[in-house]
């Protein structure tokens, strides 16, 4: 890790720690799928494996783990044997608000 990168991590950890009132660590990922996988690893290490709630139609990235969260059956079926239990929830705002079309 470069000295600049190390300084950036330390500064971000300090700023986040001050804003939430507790010490912690910062992780910078290359993309959304990697960030989702990191979040699942953190959650599972804290409370053990469990059910993962996702919003129907949301995009969770493309990786081995996030494909199981996909709203598309063609991606979910490939990795169903991993046994990750996923509960799909309707998007609350989509039912209440109609999004304007871009012209």
XYZ file of N, CA and C in Angstrom:
309
model
N 0.851 -1.173 0.000
C 0.000 0.000 0.000
C 0.897 1.237 0.000
N 0.547 2.185 -0.824
C 1.345 3.408 -0.905
C 1.128 4.249 0.363
N 2.084 5.109 0.702
C 1.908 5.971 1.878
C 0.669 6.848 1.775
N 0.375 7.339 0.572
C -0.815 8.179 0.390
C -2.075 7.389 0.673
N -2.118 6.164 0.186
C -3.296 5.318 0.407
C -3.471 5.027 1.898
N -2.358 4.733 2.591
C -2.426 4.479 4.030
C -2.931 5.691 4.785
N -2.460 6.882 4.406
C -2.910 8.114 5.033
C -4.399 8.325 4.782
N -4.851 8.028 3.565
C -6.268 8.183 3.218
C -7.129 7.267 4.073
N -6.725 6.013 4.216
C -7.468 5.077 5.061
C -7.544 5.580 6.499
N -6.422 6.026 7.030
C -6.397 6.501 8.414
C -7.319 7.707 8.593
N -7.294 8.593 7.624
C -8.142 9.790 7.718
C -9.624 9.407 7.624
N -9.956 8.516 6.685
C -11.348 8.083 6.563
C -11.826 7.361 7.822
N -10.984 6.496 8.382
C -11.357 5.799 9.614
C -11.609 6.784 10.741
N -10.754 7.806 10.839
C -10.934 8.816 11.884
C -12.230 9.593 11.671
N -12.488 10.027 10.421
C -13.693 10.799 10.131
C -14.972 9.996 10.374
N -14.983 8.743 9.913
C -16.163 7.909 10.145
C -16.341 7.608 11.626
N -15.223 7.347 12.322
C -15.297 7.088 13.761
C -15.870 8.272 14.517
N -15.442 9.472 14.146
C -15.971 10.677 14.784
C -17.448 10.870 14.476
N -17.862 10.570 13.254
C -19.256 10.818 12.869
C -20.225 9.812 13.481
N -19.772 8.569 13.710
C -20.695 7.577 14.295
C -20.438 7.337 15.778
N -19.348 7.916 16.296
C -19.068 7.804 17.714
C -18.485 6.471 18.145
N -17.913 5.726 17.227
C -17.303 4.438 17.552
C -16.149 4.184 16.592
N -15.089 3.543 17.079
C -13.981 3.237 16.171
C -14.378 2.156 15.179
N -13.729 2.133 14.057
C -14.027 1.120 13.050
C -12.956 1.094 11.985
N -13.220 0.356 10.942
C -12.280 0.259 9.823
C -13.000 0.640 8.540
N -12.228 1.028 7.552
C -12.752 1.421 6.250
C -12.224 0.458 5.205
N -13.084 0.067 4.266
C -12.650 -0.751 3.143
C -13.114 -0.079 1.861
N -12.208 0.060 0.930
C -12.535 0.610 -0.381
C -12.506 -0.539 -1.379
N -13.606 -0.742 -2.079
C -13.707 -1.840 -3.038
C -13.702 -1.307 -4.456
N -13.464 -2.210 -5.398
C -13.375 -1.828 -6.806
C -14.724 -1.630 -7.466
N -15.775 -2.203 -6.919
C -17.084 -2.078 -7.541
C -18.186 -2.497 -6.602
N -19.412 -2.370 -7.085
C -20.581 -2.672 -6.270
C -20.678 -4.121 -5.842
N -20.389 -5.059 -6.757
C -20.483 -6.481 -6.417
C -19.491 -6.839 -5.322
N -18.275 -6.320 -5.420
C -17.271 -6.592 -4.391
C -17.702 -5.971 -3.059
N -18.277 -4.804 -3.103
C -18.789 -4.167 -1.885
C -19.917 -4.968 -1.254
N -20.813 -5.510 -2.080
C -21.908 -6.352 -1.570
C -21.355 -7.607 -0.905
N -20.370 -8.243 -1.529
C -19.777 -9.441 -0.949
C -19.103 -9.124 0.384
N -18.421 -7.999 0.452
C -17.783 -7.589 1.702
C -18.829 -7.362 2.787
N -19.928 -6.695 2.437
C -20.991 -6.447 3.407
C -21.580 -7.759 3.921
N -21.789 -8.730 3.038
C -22.311 -10.028 3.473
C -21.315 -10.747 4.380
N -20.029 -10.700 4.040
C -19.010 -11.347 4.894
C -18.989 -10.710 6.279
N -19.085 -9.390 6.349
C -19.082 -8.700 7.638
C -20.319 -9.095 8.444
N -21.480 -9.073 7.793
C -22.715 -9.426 8.495
C -22.679 -10.879 8.975
N -22.250 -11.789 8.123
C -22.229 -13.200 8.499
C -21.194 -13.474 9.581
N -20.084 -12.742 9.583
C -19.090 -12.959 10.630
C -19.590 -12.436 11.973
N -20.465 -11.434 11.945
C -20.992 -10.865 13.185
C -22.135 -11.697 13.773
N -23.027 -12.193 12.924
C -24.219 -12.883 13.442
C -24.385 -14.296 12.901
N -23.489 -14.730 12.038
C -23.608 -16.059 11.434
C -24.435 -15.983 10.161
N -24.362 -17.044 9.340
C -25.130 -17.047 8.093
C -26.625 -16.963 8.375
N -27.320 -16.328 7.476
C -28.762 -16.192 7.656
C -29.433 -15.809 6.361
N -30.644 -15.385 6.488
C -31.442 -14.971 5.347
C -31.030 -13.577 4.903
N -30.952 -13.397 3.587
C -30.560 -12.103 3.024
C -31.782 -11.480 2.356
N -32.255 -10.334 2.853
C -33.372 -9.659 2.185
C -32.859 -8.787 1.044
N -33.525 -8.837 -0.102
C -33.189 -7.986 -1.244
C -34.472 -7.406 -1.813
N -34.358 -6.268 -2.476
C -35.524 -5.688 -3.134
C -35.645 -6.263 -4.538
N -36.834 -6.676 -4.880
C -37.117 -7.245 -6.191
C -36.785 -6.225 -7.268
N -36.055 -6.678 -8.272
C -35.705 -5.812 -9.388
C -34.460 -4.981 -9.173
N -33.897 -4.997 -7.958
C -32.686 -4.211 -7.699
C -31.471 -4.906 -8.300
N -30.479 -4.127 -8.668
C -29.251 -4.678 -9.224
C -28.206 -4.744 -8.125
N -27.646 -5.933 -7.893
C -26.689 -6.132 -6.804
C -25.291 -6.433 -7.316
N -25.042 -6.225 -8.585
C -23.730 -6.484 -9.156
C -23.661 -7.858 -9.800
N -22.538 -8.161 -10.417
C -22.337 -9.459 -11.065
C -21.098 -10.126 -10.507
N -21.313 -11.086 -9.663
C -20.244 -11.925 -9.128
C -20.907 -13.219 -8.689
N -20.125 -14.164 -8.237
C -20.690 -15.439 -7.802
C -21.745 -15.280 -6.724
N -21.438 -14.516 -5.708
C -22.368 -14.356 -4.592
C -23.531 -13.453 -4.967
N -23.254 -12.313 -5.593
C -24.343 -11.383 -5.893
C -25.286 -11.906 -6.966
N -24.857 -12.866 -7.763
C -25.771 -13.458 -8.748
C -26.937 -14.161 -8.059
N -26.696 -14.690 -6.870
C -27.774 -15.345 -6.126
C -28.798 -14.341 -5.626
N -28.426 -13.067 -5.544
C -29.349 -12.025 -5.103
C -30.140 -11.444 -6.256
N -29.768 -11.795 -7.471
C -30.347 -11.221 -8.674
C -31.847 -11.493 -8.778
N -32.555 -10.574 -9.402
C -33.977 -10.803 -9.654
C -34.174 -11.679 -10.889
N -33.108 -11.944 -11.618
C -33.191 -12.763 -12.828
C -32.960 -14.246 -12.502
N -33.939 -15.112 -12.773
C -33.777 -16.542 -12.489
C -32.584 -17.163 -13.202
N -32.221 -16.664 -14.369
C -31.112 -17.281 -15.097
C -29.801 -17.162 -14.332
N -29.640 -16.125 -13.535
C -28.438 -15.997 -12.714
C -28.577 -16.774 -11.407
N -29.759 -16.722 -10.805
C -29.967 -17.409 -9.520
C -29.820 -18.911 -9.644
N -30.343 -19.483 -10.700
C -30.347 -20.936 -10.859
C -28.938 -21.508 -10.957
N -28.002 -20.750 -11.492
C -26.636 -21.240 -11.637
C -25.981 -21.550 -10.292
N -26.349 -20.811 -9.283
C -25.672 -20.946 -7.992
C -26.613 -21.345 -6.856
N -27.757 -21.894 -7.175
C -28.731 -22.263 -6.154
C -28.181 -23.293 -5.173
N -27.232 -24.106 -5.607
C -26.677 -25.155 -4.745
C -25.886 -24.585 -3.566
N -25.512 -23.323 -3.591
C -24.760 -22.743 -2.486
C -25.607 -22.623 -1.232
N -26.914 -22.604 -1.382
C -27.811 -22.608 -0.243
C -28.008 -21.282 0.462
N -27.681 -20.185 -0.163
C -27.928 -18.882 0.448
C -29.422 -18.608 0.377
N -30.029 -18.368 1.531
C -31.470 -18.105 1.554
C -31.710 -16.617 1.311
N -32.481 -16.330 0.276
C -32.745 -14.948 -0.115
C -34.250 -14.717 -0.092
N -34.670 -13.633 0.535
C -36.070 -13.231 0.558
C -36.188 -11.990 -0.308
N -37.054 -12.050 -1.303
C -37.248 -10.923 -2.211
C -38.446 -10.090 -1.767
N -38.194 -8.821 -1.549
C -39.224 -7.909 -1.073
C -39.601 -6.931 -2.181
N -40.873 -6.532 -2.227
C -41.243 -5.517 -3.219
C -40.600 -4.182 -2.856
N -40.301 -3.405 -3.862
C -39.723 -2.083 -3.625
C -40.853 -1.168 -3.165
N -40.798 -0.674 -1.933
C -41.918 0.120 -1.407
C -42.227 1.363 -2.217
N -41.203 2.085 -2.655
C -41.446 3.335 -3.366
C -42.061 3.101 -4.740
N -41.739 1.977 -5.378
C -42.261 1.711 -6.717
C -43.772 1.543 -6.705
N -44.307 1.023 -5.630
C -45.749 0.833 -5.536
C -46.483 2.146 -5.239
N -45.785 3.078 -4.582
C -46.428 4.302 -4.163
C -46.231 5.468 -5.119
N -45.141 5.472 -5.857
C -44.794 6.607 -6.711
C -44.499 6.130 -8.116
N -45.070 6.775 -9.088
C -44.753 6.469 -10.472
C -43.634 7.397 -10.927
N -42.549 6.806 -11.367
C -41.398 7.584 -11.772
C -41.686 8.288 -13.104
N -41.323 9.576 -13.239
C -41.539 10.283 -14.506
C -40.624 9.733 -15.595
N -41.107 9.738 -16.808
C -40.317 9.272 -17.947
C -39.394 10.389 -18.417
N -38.192 10.002 -18.814
C -37.255 10.984 -19.387
C -37.607 11.197 -20.841
N -37.539 12.422 -21.290
C -37.869 12.737 -22.674
C -36.638 13.110 -23.436
